[in-house]
CSV table of C-alpha atoms and ligand atoms in Angstrom, one decimal:
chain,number,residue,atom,x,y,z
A,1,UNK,CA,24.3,12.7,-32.4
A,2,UNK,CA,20.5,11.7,-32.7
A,3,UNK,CA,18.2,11.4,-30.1
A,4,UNK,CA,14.9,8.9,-30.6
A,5,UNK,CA,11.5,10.3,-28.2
A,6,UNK,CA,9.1,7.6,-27.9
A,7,UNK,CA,6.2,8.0,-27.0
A,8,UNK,CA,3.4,6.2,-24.6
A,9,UNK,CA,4.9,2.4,-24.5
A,10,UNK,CA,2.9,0.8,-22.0
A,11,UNK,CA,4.5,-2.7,-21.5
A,12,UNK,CA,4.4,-2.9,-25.5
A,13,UNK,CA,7.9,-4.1,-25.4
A,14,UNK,CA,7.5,-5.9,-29.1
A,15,UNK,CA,7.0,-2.4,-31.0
A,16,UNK,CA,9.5,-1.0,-28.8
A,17,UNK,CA,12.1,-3.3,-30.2
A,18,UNK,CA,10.5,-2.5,-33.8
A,19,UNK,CA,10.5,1.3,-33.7
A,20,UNK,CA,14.4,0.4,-32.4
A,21,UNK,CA,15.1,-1.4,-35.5
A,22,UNK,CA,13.5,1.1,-37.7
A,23,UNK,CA,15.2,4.0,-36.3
A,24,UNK,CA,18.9,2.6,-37.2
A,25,UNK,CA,21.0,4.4,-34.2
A,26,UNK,CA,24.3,4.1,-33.4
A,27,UNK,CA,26.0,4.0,-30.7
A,28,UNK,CA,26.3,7.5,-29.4
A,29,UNK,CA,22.7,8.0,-30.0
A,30,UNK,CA,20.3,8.3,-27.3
A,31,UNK,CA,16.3,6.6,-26.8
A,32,UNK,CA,14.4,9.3,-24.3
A,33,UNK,CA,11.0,7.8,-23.3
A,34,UNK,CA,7.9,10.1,-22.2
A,35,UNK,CA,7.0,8.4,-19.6
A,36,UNK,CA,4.3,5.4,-19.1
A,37,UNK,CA,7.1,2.8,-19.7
A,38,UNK,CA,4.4,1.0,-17.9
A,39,UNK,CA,0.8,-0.9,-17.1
A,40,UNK,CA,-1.7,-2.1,-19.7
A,41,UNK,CA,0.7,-3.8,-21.8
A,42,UNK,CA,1.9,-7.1,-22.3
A,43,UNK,CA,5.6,-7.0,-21.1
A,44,UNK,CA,6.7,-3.8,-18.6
A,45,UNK,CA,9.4,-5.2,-17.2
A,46,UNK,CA,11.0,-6.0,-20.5
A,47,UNK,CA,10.4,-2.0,-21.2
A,48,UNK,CA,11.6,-1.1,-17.6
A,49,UNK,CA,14.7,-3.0,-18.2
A,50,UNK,CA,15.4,-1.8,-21.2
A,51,UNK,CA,15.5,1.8,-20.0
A,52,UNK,CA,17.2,1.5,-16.6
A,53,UNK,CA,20.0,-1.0,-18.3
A,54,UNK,CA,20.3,0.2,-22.1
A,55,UNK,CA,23.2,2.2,-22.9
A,56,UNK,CA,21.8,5.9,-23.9
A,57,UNK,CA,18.5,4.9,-22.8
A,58,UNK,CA,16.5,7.6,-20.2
A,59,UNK,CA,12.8,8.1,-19.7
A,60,UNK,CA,10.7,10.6,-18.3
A,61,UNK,CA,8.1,9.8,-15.7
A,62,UNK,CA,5.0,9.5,-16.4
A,63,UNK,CA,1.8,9.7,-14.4
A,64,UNK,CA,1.8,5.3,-14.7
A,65,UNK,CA,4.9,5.3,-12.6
A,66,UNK,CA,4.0,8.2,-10.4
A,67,UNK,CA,0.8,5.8,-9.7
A,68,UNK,CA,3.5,2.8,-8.9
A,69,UNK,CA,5.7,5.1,-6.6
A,70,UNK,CA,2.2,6.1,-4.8
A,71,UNK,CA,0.9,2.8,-4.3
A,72,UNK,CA,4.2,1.7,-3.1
A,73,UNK,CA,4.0,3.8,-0.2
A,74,UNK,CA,0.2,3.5,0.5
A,75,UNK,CA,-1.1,6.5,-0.6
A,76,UNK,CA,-3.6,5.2,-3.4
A,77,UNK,CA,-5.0,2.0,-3.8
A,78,UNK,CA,-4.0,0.4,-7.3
A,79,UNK,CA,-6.6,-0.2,-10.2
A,80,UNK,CA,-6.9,-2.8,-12.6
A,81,UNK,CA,-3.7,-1.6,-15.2
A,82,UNK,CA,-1.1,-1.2,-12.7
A,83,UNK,CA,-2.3,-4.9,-10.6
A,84,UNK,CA,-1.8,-6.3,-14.4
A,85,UNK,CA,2.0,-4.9,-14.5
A,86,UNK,CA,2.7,-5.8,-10.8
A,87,UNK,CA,1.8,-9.3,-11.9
A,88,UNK,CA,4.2,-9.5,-14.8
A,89,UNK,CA,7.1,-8.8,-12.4
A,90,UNK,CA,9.1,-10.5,-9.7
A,91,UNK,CA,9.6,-9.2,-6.2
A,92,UNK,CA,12.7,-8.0,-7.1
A,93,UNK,CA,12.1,-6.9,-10.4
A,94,UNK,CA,9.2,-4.9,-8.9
A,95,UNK,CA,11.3,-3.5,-5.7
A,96,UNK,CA,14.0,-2.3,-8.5
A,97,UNK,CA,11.2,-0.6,-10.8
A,98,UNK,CA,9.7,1.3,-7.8
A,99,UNK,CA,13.4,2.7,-7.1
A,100,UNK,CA,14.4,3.3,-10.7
A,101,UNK,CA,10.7,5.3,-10.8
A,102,UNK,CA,11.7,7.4,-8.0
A,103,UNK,CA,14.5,8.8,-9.9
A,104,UNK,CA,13.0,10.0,-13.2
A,105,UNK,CA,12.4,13.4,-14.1
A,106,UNK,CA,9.3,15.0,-15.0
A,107,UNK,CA,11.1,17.0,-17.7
A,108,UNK,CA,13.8,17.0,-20.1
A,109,UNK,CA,14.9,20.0,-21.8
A,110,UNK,CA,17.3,19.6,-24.4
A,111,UNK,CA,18.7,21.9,-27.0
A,112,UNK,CA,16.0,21.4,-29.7
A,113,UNK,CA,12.8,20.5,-27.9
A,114,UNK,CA,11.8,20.0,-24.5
A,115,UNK,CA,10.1,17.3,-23.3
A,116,UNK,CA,7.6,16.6,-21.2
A,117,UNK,CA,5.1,13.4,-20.0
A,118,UNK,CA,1.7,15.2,-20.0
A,119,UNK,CA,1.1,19.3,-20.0
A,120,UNK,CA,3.0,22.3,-19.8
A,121,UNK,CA,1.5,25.3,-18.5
A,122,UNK,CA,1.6,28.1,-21.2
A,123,UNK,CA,1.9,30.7,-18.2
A,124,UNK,CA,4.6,29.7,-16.7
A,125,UNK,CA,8.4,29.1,-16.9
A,126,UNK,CA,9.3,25.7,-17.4
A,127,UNK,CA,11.5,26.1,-14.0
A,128,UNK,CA,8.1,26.8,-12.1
A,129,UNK,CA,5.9,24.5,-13.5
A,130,UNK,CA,3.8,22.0,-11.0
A,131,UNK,CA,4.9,18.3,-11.0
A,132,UNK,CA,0.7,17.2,-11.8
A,133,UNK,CA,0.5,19.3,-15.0
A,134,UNK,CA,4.1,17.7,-16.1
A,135,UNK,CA,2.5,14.6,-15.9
A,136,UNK,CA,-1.3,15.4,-16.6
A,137,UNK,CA,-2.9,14.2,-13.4
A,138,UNK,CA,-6.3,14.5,-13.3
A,139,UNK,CA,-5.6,17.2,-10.9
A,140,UNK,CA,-3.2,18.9,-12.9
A,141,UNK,CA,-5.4,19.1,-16.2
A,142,UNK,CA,-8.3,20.3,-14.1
A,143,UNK,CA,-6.2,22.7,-13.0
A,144,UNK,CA,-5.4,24.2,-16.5
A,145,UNK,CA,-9.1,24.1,-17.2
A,146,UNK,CA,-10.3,25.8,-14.5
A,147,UNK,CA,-7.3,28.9,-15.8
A,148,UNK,CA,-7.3,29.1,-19.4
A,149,UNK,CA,-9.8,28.4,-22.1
A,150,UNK,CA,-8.5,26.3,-24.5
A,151,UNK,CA,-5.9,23.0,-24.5
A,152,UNK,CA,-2.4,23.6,-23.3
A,153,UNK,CA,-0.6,22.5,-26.6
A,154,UNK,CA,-2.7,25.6,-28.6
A,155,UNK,CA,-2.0,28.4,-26.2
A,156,UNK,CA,1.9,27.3,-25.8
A,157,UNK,CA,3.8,30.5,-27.5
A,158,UNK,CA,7.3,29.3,-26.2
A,159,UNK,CA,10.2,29.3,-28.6
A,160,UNK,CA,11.4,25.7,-28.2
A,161,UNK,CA,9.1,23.2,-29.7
A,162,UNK,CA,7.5,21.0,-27.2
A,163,UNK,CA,6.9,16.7,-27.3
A,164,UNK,CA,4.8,15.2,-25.1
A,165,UNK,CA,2.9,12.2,-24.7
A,166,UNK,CA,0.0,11.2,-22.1
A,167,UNK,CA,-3.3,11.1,-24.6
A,168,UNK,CA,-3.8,9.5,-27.8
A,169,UNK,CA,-4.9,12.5,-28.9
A,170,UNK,CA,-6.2,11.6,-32.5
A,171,UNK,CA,-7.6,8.2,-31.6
A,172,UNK,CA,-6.4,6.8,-35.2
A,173,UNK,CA,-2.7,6.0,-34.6
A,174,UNK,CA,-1.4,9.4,-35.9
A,175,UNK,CA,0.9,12.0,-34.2
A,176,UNK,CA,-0.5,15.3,-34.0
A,177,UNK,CA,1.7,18.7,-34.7
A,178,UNK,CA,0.1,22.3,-33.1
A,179,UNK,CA,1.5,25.2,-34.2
A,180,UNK,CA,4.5,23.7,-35.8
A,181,UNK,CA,6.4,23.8,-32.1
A,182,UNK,CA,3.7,21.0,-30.2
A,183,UNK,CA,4.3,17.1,-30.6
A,184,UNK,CA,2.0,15.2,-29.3
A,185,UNK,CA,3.3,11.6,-29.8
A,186,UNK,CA,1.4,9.3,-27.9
A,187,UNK,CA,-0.7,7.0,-30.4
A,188,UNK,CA,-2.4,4.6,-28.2
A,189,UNK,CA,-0.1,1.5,-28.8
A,190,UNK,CA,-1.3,-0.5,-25.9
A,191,UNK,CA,-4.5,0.1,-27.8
A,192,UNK,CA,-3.6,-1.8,-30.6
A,193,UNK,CA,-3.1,1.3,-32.4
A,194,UNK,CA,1.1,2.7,-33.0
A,195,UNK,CA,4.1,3.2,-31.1
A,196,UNK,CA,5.4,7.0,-32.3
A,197,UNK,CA,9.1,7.7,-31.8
A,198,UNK,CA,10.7,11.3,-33.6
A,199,UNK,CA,14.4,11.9,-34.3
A,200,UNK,CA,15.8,14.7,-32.6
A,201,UNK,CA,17.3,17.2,-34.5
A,202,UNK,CA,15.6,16.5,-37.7
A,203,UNK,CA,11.8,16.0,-36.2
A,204,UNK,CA,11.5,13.1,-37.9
A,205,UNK,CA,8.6,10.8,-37.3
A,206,UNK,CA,9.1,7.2,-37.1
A,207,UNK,CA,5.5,4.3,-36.8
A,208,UNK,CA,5.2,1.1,-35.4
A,209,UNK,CA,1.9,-0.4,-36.1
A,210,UNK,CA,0.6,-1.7,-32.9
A,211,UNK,CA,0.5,-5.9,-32.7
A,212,UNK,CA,-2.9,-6.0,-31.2
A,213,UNK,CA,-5.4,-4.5,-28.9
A,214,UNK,CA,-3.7,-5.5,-25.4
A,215,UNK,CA,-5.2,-3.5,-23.1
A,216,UNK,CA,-8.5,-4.4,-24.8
A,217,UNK,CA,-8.1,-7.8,-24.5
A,218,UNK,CA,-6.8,-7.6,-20.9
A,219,UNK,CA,-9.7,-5.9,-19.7
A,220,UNK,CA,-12.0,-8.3,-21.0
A,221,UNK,CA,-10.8,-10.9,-18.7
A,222,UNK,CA,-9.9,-14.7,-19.6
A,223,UNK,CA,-12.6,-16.8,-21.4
B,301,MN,MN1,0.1,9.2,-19.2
């Protein structure tokens, strides 16, 4: 059995399908998600549905639907990327996202790697871990600057390899691999840059070029 990761998809529901075509599962296989299914893209509810209906499909959450579930209940006010994907849904569509969000898990350990949306602290145990640095809050990654001097992903000594998504860390469309046991997957598709899957067992890395620079041309506003 093979396992896909994918990482960031924001709405990019086109490269989604892509990567899916390039990856050639079958049908036992499974398609984990890191987390921000969601906002800045051009299509979340296609991505949504796709991973609360398609068999073997799961995904993480990430801080994009933590922001949903939050607004949802009135605790923060929504900014411009997540009033973009609350516009691409129905009410009902939006009601069922919120609910599917509520349920996702802010980490997935499985027998070769585990998996997380944003950070993992290198001085704890996965089991004690705070939600915010899981999915790399800004409160969360403050947090792990104010207690250790360097970035997460080079001080992480555990014996599993780790994937995680969250920050386009390169800025050129390209994984990065710390230490040979860090993944760090997410390559700023809604960017117009790549969606980045990797097959579980063998760590190998699969590249969608992105279709365009969504998010840049959302933000610029019609005209
Ligand atoms: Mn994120």
């Amino acid at each position: 059995m093979k396992r896909l990761i994918v990482g960031d998809i924001h709405g990019c529901h086109q490269e989604l399908m892509d990567l899916l075509d390039q990856a050639g599962l079958s049908g036992d296989d499974e398609i984990i998600a890191l987390g921000d299914l969601i906002d800045r893209g051009p299509d979340s509810p296609a991505v949504v549905d796709f991973y609360r209906c398609a068999p073997g499909a799961r995904s993480l959450m990430g801080n994009h639907e933590r922001k949903h579930v939050r607004i949802s209940k009135g605790e923060i006010p929504a900014s411009a990327s997540q009033l973009l994907a609350r516009q691409q849904f129905s009410a009902i569509g939006y009601a069922e996202a919120i609910a599917f969000f509520e349920g996702l898990p802010f980490f997935i350990d499985l027998p070769e790697a585990t998996l997380v949306h944003g950070c993992l602290d290198p001085g704890k145990s996965l089991s004690d871990q705070r939600p915010e640095t899981l999915l790399g809050t800004l409160s969360g990654e403050s947090y792990l600057r104010r207690h250790y001097d360097a970035p997460w992903y080079e001080l992480y000594a555990g014996e599993k390899p780790v994937v995680a998504g969250h920050h386009d860390y390169s800025k050129v469309g390209k994984p990065m691999v710390i230490n040979d046991r860090v993944f760090l997957i997410d390559t700023g598709c809604c960017y117009g840059r790549a969606l980045t899957g990797i097959i579980l067992p063998d760590f190998q890395f699969l590249t969608v070029q992105s279709r365009r620079n969504y998010w840049g041309i959302a933000a610029a506003g019609p005209g």
